[in-house]
mmCIF file of C-alpha atoms in Angstrom:
data_model
loop_
_atom_site.group_PDB
_atom_site.id
_atom_site.type_symbol
_atom_site.label_atom_id
_atom_site.label_comp_id
_atom_site.label_asym_id
_atom_site.label_seq_id
_atom_site.Cartn_x
_atom_site.Cartn_y
_atom_site.Cartn_z
ATOM 1 C CA MET C 1 -9.904 -80.478 153.117
ATOM 2 C CA ALA C 2 -11.094 -83.958 152.080
ATOM 3 C CA ALA C 3 -11.065 -86.823 154.980
ATOM 4 C CA ARG C 4 -8.419 -89.328 154.460
ATOM 5 C CA PRO C 5 -10.173 -92.522 152.682
ATOM 6 C CA THR C 6 -10.764 -95.431 155.459
ATOM 7 C CA MET C 7 -10.745 -99.227 155.178
ATOM 8 C CA LYS C 8 -14.603 -98.811 155.312
ATOM 9 C CA ASP C 9 -14.321 -96.656 152.175
ATOM 10 C CA VAL C 10 -12.233 -99.319 150.529
ATOM 11 C CA ALA C 11 -14.559 -102.076 151.369
ATOM 12 C CA LYS C 12 -17.783 -100.062 149.883
ATOM 13 C CA THR C 13 -15.828 -99.079 146.790
ATOM 14 C CA ALA C 14 -14.642 -102.778 146.203
ATOM 15 C CA GLY C 15 -18.051 -104.443 147.328
ATOM 16 C CA VAL C 16 -16.414 -106.601 149.810
ATOM 17 C CA SER C 17 -16.511 -106.739 153.770
ATOM 18 C CA LEU C 18 -14.088 -104.658 155.968
ATOM 19 C CA MET C 19 -12.646 -108.089 157.281
ATOM 20 C CA THR C 20 -11.768 -108.977 153.740
ATOM 21 C CA VAL C 21 -9.816 -105.370 153.286
ATOM 22 C CA SER C 22 -8.109 -105.873 156.358
ATOM 23 C CA ARG C 23 -6.991 -109.300 155.259
ATOM 24 C CA VAL C 24 -5.749 -107.933 152.038
ATOM 25 C CA VAL C 25 -3.863 -105.004 153.419
ATOM 26 C CA ALA C 26 -2.376 -107.284 156.007
ATOM 27 C CA GLY C 27 -1.196 -109.744 153.139
ATOM 28 C CA GLU C 28 -2.852 -112.751 154.712
ATOM 29 C CA ALA C 29 -3.537 -115.906 152.890
ATOM 30 C CA GLY C 30 -7.308 -117.015 151.938
ATOM 31 C CA VAL C 31 -8.516 -114.050 149.683
ATOM 32 C CA ALA C 32 -9.635 -115.320 146.159
ATOM 33 C CA PRO C 33 -7.301 -113.515 143.826
ATOM 34 C CA GLN C 34 -10.079 -111.885 141.744
ATOM 35 C CA THR C 35 -11.273 -110.322 145.157
ATOM 36 C CA ALA C 36 -7.900 -109.144 146.372
ATOM 37 C CA ALA C 37 -7.371 -107.374 142.919
ATOM 38 C CA ARG C 38 -10.563 -105.726 143.317
ATOM 39 C CA VAL C 39 -9.486 -104.524 146.744
ATOM 40 C CA GLU C 40 -6.114 -103.367 145.465
ATOM 41 C CA GLU C 41 -7.923 -101.365 142.766
ATOM 42 C CA ALA C 42 -9.968 -99.814 145.200
ATOM 43 C CA ILE C 43 -6.801 -98.678 147.504
ATOM 44 C CA ARG C 44 -5.226 -97.124 144.235
ATOM 45 C CA ALA C 45 -8.429 -95.438 143.073
ATOM 46 C CA LEU C 46 -9.262 -93.870 146.496
ATOM 47 C CA GLY C 47 -5.493 -93.168 147.510
ATOM 48 C CA TYR C 48 -5.937 -95.191 150.742
ATOM 49 C CA GLN C 49 -2.513 -95.076 152.600
ATOM 50 C CA ARG C 50 -1.870 -98.450 154.897
ATOM 51 C CA ASN C 51 -1.029 -97.284 158.277
ATOM 52 C CA ASP C 52 1.891 -99.563 159.029
ATOM 53 C CA ILE C 53 2.877 -98.306 162.435
ATOM 54 C CA ALA C 54 -0.600 -98.615 163.868
ATOM 55 C CA ARG C 55 -1.211 -102.042 162.251
ATOM 56 C CA ASN C 56 2.024 -103.273 163.763
ATOM 57 C CA LEU C 57 1.114 -101.788 167.196
ATOM 58 C CA ARG C 58 -2.356 -103.720 166.993
ATOM 59 C CA ARG C 59 -0.729 -106.772 165.644
ATOM 60 C CA LYS C 60 1.714 -106.576 168.749
ATOM 61 C CA ALA C 61 3.216 -109.991 169.289
ATOM 62 C CA GLN C 62 2.162 -111.175 165.626
ATOM 63 C CA ASP C 63 4.887 -110.807 162.654
ATOM 64 C CA SER C 64 6.363 -107.691 161.499
ATOM 65 C CA ARG C 65 6.291 -108.868 157.681
ATOM 66 C CA THR C 66 10.086 -108.063 157.602
ATOM 67 C CA ILE C 67 13.157 -110.534 157.450
ATOM 68 C CA GLY C 68 16.656 -110.307 157.390
ATOM 69 C CA LEU C 69 19.427 -111.688 155.145
ATOM 70 C CA VAL C 70 22.795 -111.844 156.579
ATOM 71 C CA VAL C 71 25.779 -112.628 153.901
ATOM 72 C CA ASP C 72 29.447 -112.572 153.838
ATOM 73 C CA ASP C 73 30.003 -110.050 150.888
ATOM 74 C CA LEU C 74 27.096 -108.167 149.191
ATOM 75 C CA ALA C 75 29.592 -107.162 146.824
ATOM 76 C CA ASN C 76 30.245 -110.579 145.587
ATOM 77 C CA PRO C 77 27.958 -111.357 142.533
ATOM 78 C CA PHE C 78 27.399 -114.838 143.985
ATOM 79 C CA PHE C 79 25.774 -113.128 147.125
ATOM 80 C CA SER C 80 24.028 -110.344 145.037
ATOM 81 C CA ALA C 81 22.177 -112.855 143.052
ATOM 82 C CA LEU C 82 21.325 -114.849 146.251
ATOM 83 C CA ALA C 83 20.048 -111.723 147.598
ATOM 84 C CA ARG C 84 17.931 -110.942 144.924
ATOM 85 C CA SER C 85 16.344 -114.295 144.788
ATOM 86 C CA VAL C 86 15.479 -114.260 148.619
ATOM 87 C CA GLU C 87 14.092 -110.498 147.883
ATOM 88 C CA ASP C 88 11.844 -111.804 145.127
ATOM 89 C CA GLU C 89 10.437 -114.692 147.331
ATOM 90 C CA ALA C 90 9.803 -111.961 150.187
ATOM 91 C CA TYR C 91 8.093 -109.379 147.793
ATOM 92 C CA ARG C 92 5.522 -112.046 146.615
ATOM 93 C CA ARG C 93 4.575 -112.691 150.178
ATOM 94 C CA GLY C 94 4.317 -108.984 151.257
ATOM 95 C CA PHE C 95 7.668 -109.061 152.878
ATOM 96 C CA LEU C 96 10.334 -106.568 153.327
ATOM 97 C CA VAL C 97 14.116 -107.678 153.328
ATOM 98 C CA LEU C 98 16.933 -106.023 155.585
ATOM 99 C CA VAL C 99 20.378 -106.907 154.271
ATOM 100 C CA GLY C 100 23.622 -107.006 155.780
ATOM 101 C CA SER C 101 27.097 -108.040 155.130
ATOM 102 C CA THR C 102 29.338 -109.439 157.602
ATOM 103 C CA ASN C 103 32.744 -109.878 155.681
ATOM 104 C CA ASP C 104 33.065 -113.076 157.680
ATOM 105 C CA ASP C 105 33.572 -111.424 160.820
ATOM 106 C CA PRO C 106 31.633 -113.175 163.737
ATOM 107 C CA ARG C 107 31.490 -109.773 165.868
ATOM 108 C CA ARG C 108 30.106 -107.775 162.816
ATOM 109 C CA GLU C 109 27.706 -110.604 162.315
ATOM 110 C CA ARG C 110 26.410 -110.212 165.818
ATOM 111 C CA ASP C 111 26.038 -106.539 165.486
ATOM 112 C CA VAL C 112 24.090 -106.869 162.159
ATOM 113 C CA VAL C 113 21.744 -109.801 163.539
ATOM 114 C CA SER C 114 21.361 -107.384 166.741
ATOM 115 C CA ALA C 115 20.205 -104.419 164.658
ATOM 116 C CA PHE C 116 17.830 -106.890 162.711
ATOM 117 C CA SER C 117 16.283 -108.263 165.639
ATOM 118 C CA ALA C 118 15.880 -104.815 167.425
ATOM 119 C CA ARG C 119 13.627 -104.213 164.244
ATOM 120 C CA GLN C 120 11.493 -107.284 165.216
ATOM 121 C CA VAL C 121 12.064 -109.302 162.063
ATOM 122 C CA ASP C 122 10.272 -112.603 161.960
ATOM 123 C CA GLY C 123 13.148 -114.682 160.685
ATOM 124 C CA LEU C 124 16.902 -114.580 159.342
ATOM 125 C CA VAL C 125 18.218 -116.192 156.034
ATOM 126 C CA LEU C 126 21.615 -116.659 157.117
ATOM 127 C CA VAL C 127 25.165 -117.087 155.474
ATOM 128 C CA PRO C 128 26.958 -117.822 158.994
ATOM 129 C CA THR C 129 30.399 -117.079 159.999
ATOM 130 C CA GLY C 130 32.291 -119.413 162.378
ATOM 131 C CA GLY C 131 31.271 -117.427 165.403
ATOM 132 C CA ASN C 132 29.726 -118.533 168.577
ATOM 133 C CA ARG C 133 26.260 -120.045 168.213
ATOM 134 C CA ALA C 134 24.890 -119.191 171.675
ATOM 135 C CA PHE C 135 23.747 -115.794 170.453
ATOM 136 C CA PHE C 136 21.575 -117.397 167.870
ATOM 137 C CA ARG C 137 20.018 -119.824 170.011
ATOM 138 C CA ALA C 138 19.027 -116.957 172.211
ATOM 139 C CA GLN C 139 17.465 -115.302 169.102
ATOM 140 C CA MET C 140 15.782 -118.200 168.445
ATOM 141 C CA ALA C 141 14.369 -118.764 171.784
ATOM 142 C CA ARG C 142 12.751 -115.332 171.430
ATOM 143 C CA GLY C 143 10.796 -116.620 168.307
ATOM 144 C CA VAL C 144 12.899 -115.717 165.522
ATOM 145 C CA LYS C 145 13.109 -118.465 162.821
ATOM 146 C CA VAL C 146 16.577 -119.145 161.247
ATOM 147 C CA VAL C 147 17.481 -120.793 158.043
ATOM 148 C CA CYS C 148 21.233 -121.296 157.030
ATOM 149 C CA VAL C 149 22.318 -120.793 153.313
ATOM 150 C CA ASP C 150 25.323 -121.856 151.415
ATOM 151 C CA ARG C 151 26.989 -123.118 154.828
ATOM 152 C CA PRO C 152 25.794 -124.829 157.893
ATOM 153 C CA ALA C 153 26.210 -123.194 161.358
ATOM 154 C CA THR C 154 27.872 -125.618 163.584
ATOM 155 C CA GLY C 155 25.829 -126.275 166.754
ATOM 156 C CA LEU C 156 22.605 -124.555 165.478
ATOM 157 C CA ASP C 157 20.008 -127.203 164.489
ATOM 158 C CA VAL C 158 18.139 -125.379 161.897
ATOM 159 C CA ASP C 159 17.489 -125.892 158.092
ATOM 160 C CA CYS C 160 20.310 -125.533 156.026
ATOM 161 C CA ILE C 161 20.559 -125.231 151.951
ATOM 162 C CA ALA C 162 23.841 -125.946 150.425
ATOM 163 C CA VAL C 163 25.666 -127.345 147.376
ATOM 164 C CA ASP C 164 27.784 -130.504 147.199
ATOM 165 C CA ASN C 165 31.170 -128.547 147.460
ATOM 166 C CA ARG C 166 33.465 -131.584 147.602
ATOM 167 C CA ALA C 167 31.815 -133.339 144.634
ATOM 168 C CA GLY C 168 31.837 -130.299 142.273
ATOM 169 C CA THR C 169 35.778 -129.501 142.997
ATOM 170 C CA ALA C 170 36.658 -133.280 142.750
ATOM 171 C CA THR C 171 35.026 -133.225 139.269
ATOM 172 C CA ALA C 172 36.907 -130.010 138.308
ATOM 173 C CA ILE C 173 40.063 -131.771 139.525
ATOM 174 C CA ARG C 174 39.435 -135.087 137.760
ATOM 175 C CA HIS C 175 38.922 -132.822 134.431
ATOM 176 C CA LEU C 176 42.213 -131.551 134.977
ATOM 177 C CA LEU C 177 44.002 -134.686 135.827
ATOM 178 C CA ASN C 178 42.381 -136.285 132.562
ATOM 179 C CA HIS C 179 44.143 -133.671 130.629
ATOM 180 C CA GLY C 180 47.630 -134.687 131.784
ATOM 181 C CA HIS C 181 48.068 -132.182 134.819
ATOM 182 C CA THR C 182 49.599 -133.566 137.917
ATOM 183 C CA ARG C 183 50.961 -130.284 139.561
ATOM 184 C CA ILE C 184 47.733 -128.476 140.096
ATOM 185 C CA ALA C 185 47.434 -125.536 142.361
ATOM 186 C CA TYR C 186 44.860 -124.790 144.737
ATOM 187 C CA LEU C 187 43.761 -121.112 145.435
ATOM 188 C CA GLY C 188 41.258 -120.643 148.023
ATOM 189 C CA ASP C 189 39.538 -118.018 150.496
ATOM 190 C CA ARG C 190 39.869 -118.425 154.218
ATOM 191 C CA GLN C 191 39.985 -122.248 155.270
ATOM 192 C CA GLU C 192 37.789 -121.583 158.165
ATOM 193 C CA ILE C 193 34.926 -120.829 155.866
ATOM 194 C CA TRP C 194 32.866 -124.177 155.497
ATOM 195 C CA THR C 195 32.545 -123.828 151.542
ATOM 196 C CA GLN C 196 36.365 -123.296 151.387
ATOM 197 C CA HIS C 197 37.328 -126.125 153.677
ATOM 198 C CA GLU C 198 34.703 -128.551 151.768
ATOM 199 C CA ARG C 199 36.221 -127.499 148.461
ATOM 200 C CA PHE C 200 40.013 -127.958 149.686
ATOM 201 C CA VAL C 201 38.986 -131.564 151.031
ATOM 202 C CA GLY C 202 37.461 -132.173 147.527
ATOM 203 C CA TYR C 203 40.595 -131.128 145.949
ATOM 204 C CA THR C 204 42.833 -133.302 148.171
ATOM 205 C CA GLU C 205 40.570 -136.282 147.813
ATOM 206 C CA ALA C 206 40.823 -136.185 144.073
ATOM 207 C CA MET C 207 44.517 -135.889 144.258
ATOM 208 C CA THR C 208 45.051 -138.437 146.526
ATOM 209 C CA ALA C 209 42.525 -140.821 144.592
ATOM 210 C CA ALA C 210 44.843 -140.241 141.693
ATOM 211 C CA GLY C 211 47.818 -141.483 143.442
ATOM 212 C CA LEU C 212 49.280 -137.942 143.787
ATOM 213 C CA GLU C 213 50.987 -136.295 146.787
ATOM 214 C CA VAL C 214 49.640 -132.767 147.711
ATOM 215 C CA ASP C 215 52.319 -130.354 147.190
ATOM 216 C CA SER C 216 51.922 -127.625 150.011
ATOM 217 C CA LEU C 217 54.091 -125.153 147.980
ATOM 218 C CA LEU C 218 50.921 -125.450 145.639
ATOM 219 C CA ILE C 219 48.463 -124.643 148.178
ATOM 220 C CA ARG C 220 47.376 -121.014 148.775
ATOM 221 C CA HIS C 221 44.462 -120.126 151.445
ATOM 222 C CA GLY C 222 43.219 -116.909 152.840
ATOM 223 C CA LEU C 223 42.755 -114.975 149.266
ATOM 224 C CA ARG C 224 39.879 -112.593 150.285
ATOM 225 C CA GLY C 225 39.708 -110.913 146.686
ATOM 226 C CA HIS C 226 41.001 -110.838 143.212
ATOM 227 C CA ARG C 227 44.018 -108.584 144.308
ATOM 228 C CA GLU C 228 45.268 -111.113 146.733
ATOM 229 C CA ALA C 229 44.526 -113.740 144.200
ATOM 230 C CA ALA C 230 46.324 -112.185 141.628
ATOM 231 C CA ALA C 231 49.501 -111.866 143.603
ATOM 232 C CA ALA C 232 49.460 -115.377 144.685
ATOM 233 C CA VAL C 233 49.468 -116.398 141.171
ATOM 234 C CA ALA C 234 52.127 -114.141 139.899
ATOM 235 C CA ASP C 235 54.151 -115.519 142.748
ATOM 236 C CA MET C 236 53.593 -119.112 141.965
ATOM 237 C CA MET C 237 54.174 -118.587 138.026
ATOM 238 C CA ALA C 238 57.350 -117.002 138.751
ATOM 239 C CA GLY C 239 58.753 -119.811 140.645
ATOM 240 C CA PRO C 240 61.480 -122.042 139.282
ATOM 241 C CA ASN C 241 58.616 -125.270 139.366
ATOM 242 C CA PRO C 242 55.215 -123.758 138.784
ATOM 243 C CA PRO C 243 52.149 -125.587 138.546
ATOM 244 C CA THR C 244 50.650 -126.631 134.967
ATOM 245 C CA ALA C 245 47.136 -125.857 136.147
ATOM 246 C CA PHE C 246 45.281 -123.963 138.651
ATOM 247 C CA PHE C 247 41.749 -124.405 140.616
ATOM 248 C CA SER C 248 40.385 -121.313 142.151
ATOM 249 C CA GLY C 249 37.984 -121.866 144.985
ATOM 250 C CA ASN C 250 35.435 -118.820 144.100
ATOM 251 C CA ASP C 251 34.617 -116.255 141.527
ATOM 252 C CA LEU C 252 36.461 -113.493 142.847
ATOM 253 C CA VAL C 253 39.618 -115.765 143.196
ATOM 254 C CA THR C 254 39.143 -116.860 139.466
ATOM 255 C CA LEU C 255 39.013 -113.359 138.302
ATOM 256 C CA GLY C 256 42.510 -112.730 140.124
ATOM 257 C CA ALA C 257 43.923 -115.819 138.612
ATOM 258 C CA VAL C 258 42.790 -114.397 135.061
ATOM 259 C CA GLU C 259 44.049 -111.024 136.032
ATOM 260 C CA ALA C 260 47.431 -112.461 136.504
ATOM 261 C CA GLY C 261 47.654 -114.210 133.017
ATOM 262 C CA ALA C 262 47.081 -117.634 134.346
ATOM 263 C CA SER C 263 44.407 -118.602 131.921
ATOM 264 C CA ARG C 264 46.762 -117.704 128.863
ATOM 265 C CA ARG C 265 49.567 -119.878 130.017
ATOM 266 C CA PHE C 266 48.159 -122.753 132.254
ATOM 267 C CA ALA C 267 44.975 -124.479 132.557
ATOM 268 C CA LEU C 268 42.527 -122.923 134.931
ATOM 269 C CA VAL C 269 39.167 -123.905 136.151
ATOM 270 C CA GLY C 270 37.271 -122.038 138.909
ATOM 271 C CA PHE C 271 34.488 -122.616 141.402
ATOM 272 C CA ASP C 272 31.367 -120.342 140.761
ATOM 273 C CA ASP C 273 30.412 -119.163 137.211
ATOM 274 C CA PHE C 274 30.594 -115.288 136.928
ATOM 275 C CA VAL C 275 29.638 -112.710 134.345
ATOM 276 C CA LEU C 276 31.668 -112.898 130.780
ATOM 277 C CA ALA C 277 33.262 -116.092 131.918
ATOM 278 C CA ASP C 278 32.552 -117.385 128.437
ATOM 279 C CA LYS C 279 33.414 -114.281 126.510
ATOM 280 C CA LEU C 280 37.152 -114.194 127.880
ATOM 281 C CA ASP C 281 39.949 -115.538 125.849
ATOM 282 C CA PRO C 282 40.225 -118.463 126.722
ATOM 283 C CA PRO C 283 36.551 -118.857 128.172
ATOM 284 C CA ILE C 284 36.753 -120.182 131.873
ATOM 285 C CA SER C 285 35.818 -123.766 132.634
ATOM 286 C CA VAL C 286 33.801 -123.719 135.980
ATOM 287 C CA VAL C 287 32.019 -125.429 138.636
ATOM 288 C CA SER C 288 28.742 -123.612 138.483
ATOM 289 C CA GLN C 289 26.140 -123.391 141.401
ATOM 290 C CA ASP C 290 22.966 -121.603 141.168
ATOM 291 C CA PRO C 291 22.636 -118.762 143.764
ATOM 292 C CA ALA C 292 19.121 -117.749 143.041
ATOM 293 C CA ALA C 293 17.845 -121.569 143.507
ATOM 294 C CA LEU C 294 20.014 -121.286 146.880
ATOM 295 C CA GLY C 295 18.287 -118.117 147.967
ATOM 296 C CA ARG C 296 14.867 -119.059 146.513
ATOM 297 C CA THR C 297 15.034 -122.487 148.703
ATOM 298 C CA ALA C 298 16.115 -120.850 151.664
ATOM 299 C CA ALA C 299 13.762 -118.207 151.583
ATOM 300 C CA GLN C 300 10.488 -120.927 150.840
ATOM 301 C CA LEU C 301 11.745 -122.819 153.983
ATOM 302 C CA LEU C 302 12.226 -119.735 156.096
ATOM 303 C CA PHE C 303 8.632 -118.765 155.184
ATOM 304 C CA GLY C 304 7.398 -122.111 155.778
ATOM 305 C CA ARG C 305 8.781 -121.824 159.597
ATOM 306 C CA ILE C 306 7.190 -118.364 159.958
ATOM 307 C CA ASP C 307 3.894 -119.975 158.938
ATOM 308 C CA GLY C 308 4.223 -122.588 161.517
ATOM 309 C CA ASP C 309 6.098 -125.522 160.034
ATOM 310 C CA ASP C 310 7.561 -127.373 162.906
ATOM 311 C CA ALA C 311 9.104 -130.367 161.390
ATOM 312 C CA ALA C 312 12.509 -131.534 162.093
ATOM 313 C CA PRO C 313 15.316 -129.457 160.386
ATOM 314 C CA ARG C 314 16.000 -130.196 156.819
ATOM 315 C CA SER C 315 19.577 -130.197 155.384
ATOM 316 C CA VAL C 316 19.123 -129.727 151.373
ATOM 317 C CA VAL C 317 21.823 -130.404 149.223
ATOM 318 C CA LEU C 318 21.661 -129.085 145.674
ATOM 319 C CA ALA C 319 24.003 -130.288 142.921
ATOM 320 C CA THR C 320 26.633 -128.277 140.896
ATOM 321 C CA ARG C 321 27.172 -128.411 137.189
ATOM 322 C CA PHE C 322 30.409 -128.614 135.480
ATOM 323 C CA ILE C 323 30.726 -126.318 132.548
ATOM 324 C CA ASP C 324 33.617 -127.077 130.257
ATOM 325 C CA ARG C 325 34.565 -124.020 128.070
ATOM 326 C CA GLY C 326 38.372 -125.262 127.378
ATOM 327 C CA SER C 327 40.412 -123.536 129.658
ATOM 328 C CA GLY C 328 40.863 -126.742 131.480
ATOM 329 C CA GLY C 329 42.377 -128.428 128.616
ATOM 330 C CA MET C 330 45.185 -126.173 128.061
ATOM 331 C CA ALA C 331 48.137 -128.630 127.304
ATOM 332 C CA VAL C 332 50.776 -129.763 129.716
ATOM 333 C CA PRO C 333 54.000 -127.625 128.789
ATOM 334 C CA PRO C 334 57.142 -129.757 128.325
ATOM 335 C CA ALA C 335 59.435 -129.441 131.161
ATOM 336 C CA GLY C 336 61.211 -125.910 131.424
ATOM 337 C CA GLY C 337 58.666 -124.594 128.785
ATOM 338 C CA VAL C 338 56.412 -122.445 131.325
ATOM 339 C CA GLY C 339 58.922 -119.527 131.934
#
């Protein structure tokens, strides 16, 4: 039986030193691209197998080249796109990504992070719940780097990347107001979620700035998916004094509003763009944020921390973009004309 090729064999075939092969295999910086390519070609030609277990034992307290990504709900297209972007950044650096969902449950968040920590991840990209932060401070004290994305973690002094949720929502509400709507319903997820709170504040500020009172009968919080949103919209539309326009606080809620028929009878604007939003009849106007940019920025900040960046925590706020596709311009129906 032929002996398994060794790193010495790879070095000889590639015409480089053993140290250079070791650095390429470990994914370390400082090797010229052309040299790294020769080493990788020799690895493939010889069939050399990287011994990750042995290498990790030798590295001991050094990095595991694994990070964790903790999101609210991976089934949500927004978080799926964010996760893909983090994974792409990690792949370019030779890191693996462990992914878990919390469903915005602090206990589940703690279980997921504990499982990741047991696997000695070097860092976490975290979409935090509203749970206790002491647990994360203990993780950080053990050397785990943490970066928050989409929302900050109250009481945790770490880098955070989010969008300007208030301003984006206010832009959407002003758009509806400019089309003559004054009875604008708000449909949102749980108000305890930071992004949802910020969007509701943007809604109330825009309504107040227009001299309008916020009608509690037009507010629905706690809509965790499209089915709950559809039921809430149907209930509002069947009421004696329904709204003339709806603002939905995320993509799943918007889909529920569409499912209930809101966009055919009333004006509708949603936060978050979604697949086929421009193909519906009517196409749906949205406040668009870029989950890929959020994920990419979060990953870059995390890898900077892993590489030794010890600067003060950064707060990065990305802008949103309003996409007017016409659904917010639905004419205000005459009194008694929405039934």
